[in-house]
Amino acid sequence: MASELSGGMGGDSAALALKILVAGGFGAGKTTLVGAVSEIRPLRTEEQLSVAGQAIDDTGGVDRKTTTTVAMDFGRITIRSGLALYLFGTPGQDRFWFLWDELAQGALGAVVLADTRRLADSFPAVDYFEHRAIPFVVAVNCFPGARTYGAHEVSRALDLDRGTPVVLCDARDRDSGKEVLVRLVEYAGRMHTARLLSAVSS
């Protein structure tokens, strides 16, 4: 998928383009993160929250949220010369999870964006990527006024596999978001290398 996209971006496309998913619960900041780091105008598929959706969407803790992603967000960021990431933000509500399998095809890895005020909302994304052996990092979006938890506390609360990175971030800040993506690329690279070596030696 990433190679198809890079071929359609014209002469400015990077030599290597990697596909990254940005997942997490409703209102965790996925659209904000993609928009903050993208060097192109991000593609968004947001709709206004409706009265009909109030019985379905739990807005507790995100009362100011007025829109929701109904398909995906898309952005692009160049990490270094010759390496670009294509970012696909997934919808947070469970009624849109049927889109995840399509979005996940060909992905190098994923960022699970977590909100400590609604940490349980992160479990579906964590389970999804663990069961499909897709490398991921958990990025804790530090919302103003929310209680601060350390990376170890979040890792234990989410019952993450040993070694799964947990990083604190501000989804609104480009440098903070870029650091999350760098950590993911490094971690995914180590995981894929280890699997390749294991397959060769077995």
CSV table of C-alpha atoms in Angstrom, one decimal:
chain,number,residue,atom,x,y,z
A,1,MET,CA,0.0,0.0,0.0
A,2,ALA,CA,2.8,2.4,0.9
A,3,SER,CA,4.6,1.7,-2.3
A,4,GLU,CA,1.5,2.4,-4.3
A,5,LEU,CA,1.0,5.7,-2.5
A,6,SER,CA,4.7,6.7,-2.9
A,7,GLY,CA,4.4,6.0,-6.7
A,8,GLY,CA,1.6,8.5,-6.9
A,9,MET,CA,3.2,11.3,-5.1
A,10,GLY,CA,5.3,12.5,-8.0
A,11,GLY,CA,9.0,13.5,-8.0
A,12,ASP,CA,9.1,14.6,-4.4
A,13,SER,CA,8.3,11.1,-3.0
A,14,ALA,CA,10.8,9.6,-0.7
A,15,ALA,CA,13.0,6.6,-1.8
A,16,LEU,CA,11.3,4.6,1.1
A,17,ALA,CA,7.8,5.2,2.3
A,18,LEU,CA,6.5,3.3,5.3
A,19,LYS,CA,2.8,2.9,6.3
A,20,ILE,CA,2.0,3.7,10.0
A,21,LEU,CA,-1.4,3.4,11.7
A,22,VAL,CA,-2.5,5.8,14.4
A,23,ALA,CA,-5.1,4.1,16.6
A,24,GLY,CA,-6.7,4.5,20.0
A,25,GLY,CA,-10.0,5.3,21.7
A,26,PHE,CA,-12.6,7.8,20.9
A,27,GLY,CA,-11.3,11.3,21.6
A,28,ALA,CA,-7.7,10.3,22.3
A,29,GLY,CA,-6.2,12.8,19.9
A,30,LYS,CA,-5.5,10.7,16.7
A,31,THR,CA,-6.7,13.4,14.3
A,32,THR,CA,-4.8,16.0,16.2
A,33,LEU,CA,-1.5,14.0,16.1
A,34,VAL,CA,-1.8,13.3,12.4
A,35,GLY,CA,-2.5,17.0,11.7
A,36,ALA,CA,0.3,18.2,13.9
A,37,VAL,CA,3.1,16.2,12.3
A,38,SER,CA,1.9,16.0,8.7
A,39,GLU,CA,3.9,18.1,6.2
A,40,ILE,CA,1.0,18.1,3.8
A,41,ARG,CA,-2.5,19.2,4.4
A,42,PRO,CA,-4.0,16.1,6.1
A,43,LEU,CA,-7.0,14.4,4.6
A,44,ARG,CA,-9.7,14.1,7.2
A,45,THR,CA,-13.1,12.3,7.2
A,46,GLU,CA,-14.7,13.9,10.2
A,47,GLU,CA,-18.4,14.4,10.8
A,48,GLN,CA,-20.3,16.3,13.5
A,49,LEU,CA,-21.4,14.3,16.5
A,50,SER,CA,-25.1,14.0,16.4
A,51,VAL,CA,-27.9,13.6,18.9
A,52,ALA,CA,-28.5,10.1,17.5
A,53,GLY,CA,-25.0,9.1,18.4
A,54,GLN,CA,-25.2,10.2,22.0
A,55,ALA,CA,-26.5,6.8,23.0
A,56,ILE,CA,-23.6,5.1,21.2
A,57,ASP,CA,-20.5,7.4,21.7
A,58,ASP,CA,-19.2,7.8,25.3
A,59,THR,CA,-18.1,11.4,25.5
A,60,GLY,CA,-17.3,11.3,29.2
A,61,GLY,CA,-14.0,13.1,29.7
A,62,VAL,CA,-14.1,14.6,26.2
A,63,ASP,CA,-17.1,16.7,26.5
A,64,ARG,CA,-15.8,19.5,24.2
A,65,LYS,CA,-15.4,17.1,21.3
A,66,THR,CA,-17.8,18.0,18.5
A,67,THR,CA,-16.6,15.8,15.6
A,68,THR,CA,-15.5,12.2,15.0
A,69,THR,CA,-13.5,10.4,12.3
A,70,VAL,CA,-15.7,8.1,10.3
A,71,ALA,CA,-13.2,6.6,7.9
A,72,MET,CA,-9.6,7.7,8.3
A,73,ASP,CA,-7.2,10.5,8.6
A,74,PHE,CA,-4.2,10.6,6.3
A,75,GLY,CA,-0.9,12.6,6.5
A,76,ARG,CA,2.7,12.4,5.5
A,77,ILE,CA,5.9,13.2,7.3
A,78,THR,CA,9.6,13.0,6.2
A,79,ILE,CA,11.7,11.5,9.0
A,80,ARG,CA,15.0,12.0,7.2
A,81,SER,CA,16.2,12.2,3.6
A,82,GLY,CA,14.9,9.2,1.7
A,83,LEU,CA,12.5,8.1,4.4
A,84,ALA,CA,8.9,9.2,4.7
A,85,LEU,CA,6.0,7.9,6.8
A,86,TYR,CA,2.4,7.8,5.5
A,87,LEU,CA,0.1,8.1,8.5
A,88,PHE,CA,-3.4,6.5,8.6
A,89,GLY,CA,-5.5,7.5,11.6
A,90,THR,CA,-8.1,4.9,12.4
A,91,PRO,CA,-11.7,5.7,13.6
A,92,GLY,CA,-12.1,5.2,17.4
A,93,GLN,CA,-15.6,4.0,17.8
A,94,ASP,CA,-16.2,0.2,17.6
A,95,ARG,CA,-18.9,0.5,14.9
A,96,PHE,CA,-16.1,1.6,12.5
A,97,TRP,CA,-13.6,-1.1,13.4
A,98,PHE,CA,-14.4,-3.1,10.3
A,99,LEU,CA,-12.2,-0.6,8.5
A,100,TRP,CA,-9.1,-1.5,10.6
A,101,ASP,CA,-8.3,-4.7,8.6
A,102,GLU,CA,-8.1,-2.8,5.4
A,103,LEU,CA,-6.0,0.0,6.9
A,104,ALA,CA,-3.6,-2.4,8.6
A,105,GLN,CA,-2.6,-4.2,5.4
A,106,GLY,CA,1.1,-3.5,4.7
A,107,ALA,CA,1.6,-1.4,7.9
A,108,LEU,CA,5.1,-1.4,9.4
A,109,GLY,CA,3.6,-0.6,12.8
A,110,ALA,CA,1.2,1.4,14.8
A,111,VAL,CA,0.9,4.1,17.4
A,112,VAL,CA,-1.8,3.5,20.1
A,113,LEU,CA,-2.7,6.9,21.4
A,114,ALA,CA,-3.9,6.7,25.0
A,115,ASP,CA,-5.8,9.1,27.2
A,116,THR,CA,-5.2,8.3,30.9
A,117,ARG,CA,-8.7,9.6,31.7
A,118,ARG,CA,-10.2,6.8,29.6
A,119,LEU,CA,-7.4,4.3,29.6
A,120,ALA,CA,-9.7,1.3,29.1
A,121,ASP,CA,-10.5,2.6,25.6
A,122,SER,CA,-7.0,1.7,24.6
A,123,PHE,CA,-7.5,-2.1,25.2
A,124,PRO,CA,-9.2,-2.8,21.8
A,125,ALA,CA,-6.3,-1.3,19.8
A,126,VAL,CA,-3.7,-3.0,22.0
A,127,ASP,CA,-5.4,-6.4,21.6
A,128,TYR,CA,-5.8,-5.8,17.8
A,129,PHE,CA,-2.1,-5.2,17.2
A,130,GLU,CA,-0.9,-7.9,19.7
A,131,HIS,CA,-3.0,-10.6,18.1
A,132,ARG,CA,-1.8,-9.7,14.6
A,133,ALA,CA,1.8,-9.3,15.6
A,134,ILE,CA,2.0,-5.7,14.4
A,135,PRO,CA,4.7,-3.8,16.3
A,136,PHE,CA,3.2,-0.8,18.2
A,137,VAL,CA,4.1,1.8,20.7
A,138,VAL,CA,1.7,3.3,23.2
A,139,ALA,CA,1.8,7.1,23.2
A,140,VAL,CA,0.2,8.7,26.3
A,141,ASN,CA,-1.4,12.0,25.2
A,142,CYS,CA,-0.8,14.3,28.2
A,143,PHE,CA,-4.0,16.3,28.3
A,144,PRO,CA,-4.0,19.5,30.4
A,145,GLY,CA,-5.4,18.9,33.8
A,146,ALA,CA,-5.3,15.1,33.6
A,147,ARG,CA,-3.5,13.1,36.2
A,148,THR,CA,0.1,12.2,35.2
A,149,TYR,CA,1.2,8.6,35.1
A,150,GLY,CA,4.6,7.2,34.4
A,151,ALA,CA,5.3,4.9,31.4
A,152,HIS,CA,5.7,1.9,33.7
A,153,GLU,CA,2.3,2.5,35.4
A,154,VAL,CA,0.6,2.7,32.0
A,155,SER,CA,2.4,-0.4,30.7
A,156,ARG,CA,1.3,-2.3,33.8
A,157,ALA,CA,-2.3,-1.0,33.6
A,158,LEU,CA,-2.6,-2.1,29.9
A,159,ASP,CA,-0.8,-5.4,30.6
A,160,LEU,CA,1.5,-4.8,27.7
A,161,ASP,CA,4.0,-7.4,26.5
A,162,ARG,CA,7.4,-6.9,27.9
A,163,GLY,CA,9.5,-4.5,25.8
A,164,THR,CA,6.5,-2.6,24.2
A,165,PRO,CA,7.5,1.0,24.4
A,166,VAL,CA,5.4,3.6,26.2
A,167,VAL,CA,6.1,7.2,25.6
A,168,LEU,CA,4.5,10.4,26.9
A,169,CYS,CA,3.6,13.0,24.3
A,170,ASP,CA,1.6,16.1,23.4
A,171,ALA,CA,-0.4,15.3,20.3
A,172,ARG,CA,-0.7,19.0,19.5
A,173,ASP,CA,3.1,19.4,19.3
A,174,ARG,CA,4.9,18.5,16.0
A,175,ASP,CA,8.3,17.7,17.7
A,176,SER,CA,6.6,15.5,20.3
A,177,GLY,CA,4.6,13.6,17.7
A,178,LYS,CA,7.7,13.2,15.6
A,179,GLU,CA,9.6,11.7,18.5
A,180,VAL,CA,6.8,9.1,19.0
A,181,LEU,CA,7.1,8.1,15.3
A,182,VAL,CA,10.8,7.8,15.5
A,183,ARG,CA,10.5,5.5,18.5
A,184,LEU,CA,8.0,3.4,16.6
A,185,VAL,CA,10.2,3.1,13.5
A,186,GLU,CA,13.1,2.1,15.6
A,187,TYR,CA,11.1,-0.5,17.6
A,188,ALA,CA,9.4,-1.9,14.5
A,189,GLY,CA,12.7,-2.2,12.8
A,190,ARG,CA,14.2,-4.2,15.7
A,191,MET,CA,11.1,-6.4,15.8
A,192,HIS,CA,11.1,-7.2,12.1
A,193,THR,CA,14.8,-7.9,12.1
A,194,ALA,CA,14.5,-10.3,15.0
A,195,ARG,CA,11.7,-12.1,13.2
A,196,LEU,CA,13.7,-12.4,10.1
A,197,LEU,CA,16.7,-13.7,11.9
A,198,SER,CA,14.5,-16.2,13.7
A,199,ALA,CA,13.0,-17.4,10.5
A,200,VAL,CA,16.4,-17.8,8.9
A,201,SER,CA,17.9,-19.7,11.8
A,202,SER,CA,14.9,-22.1,12.2
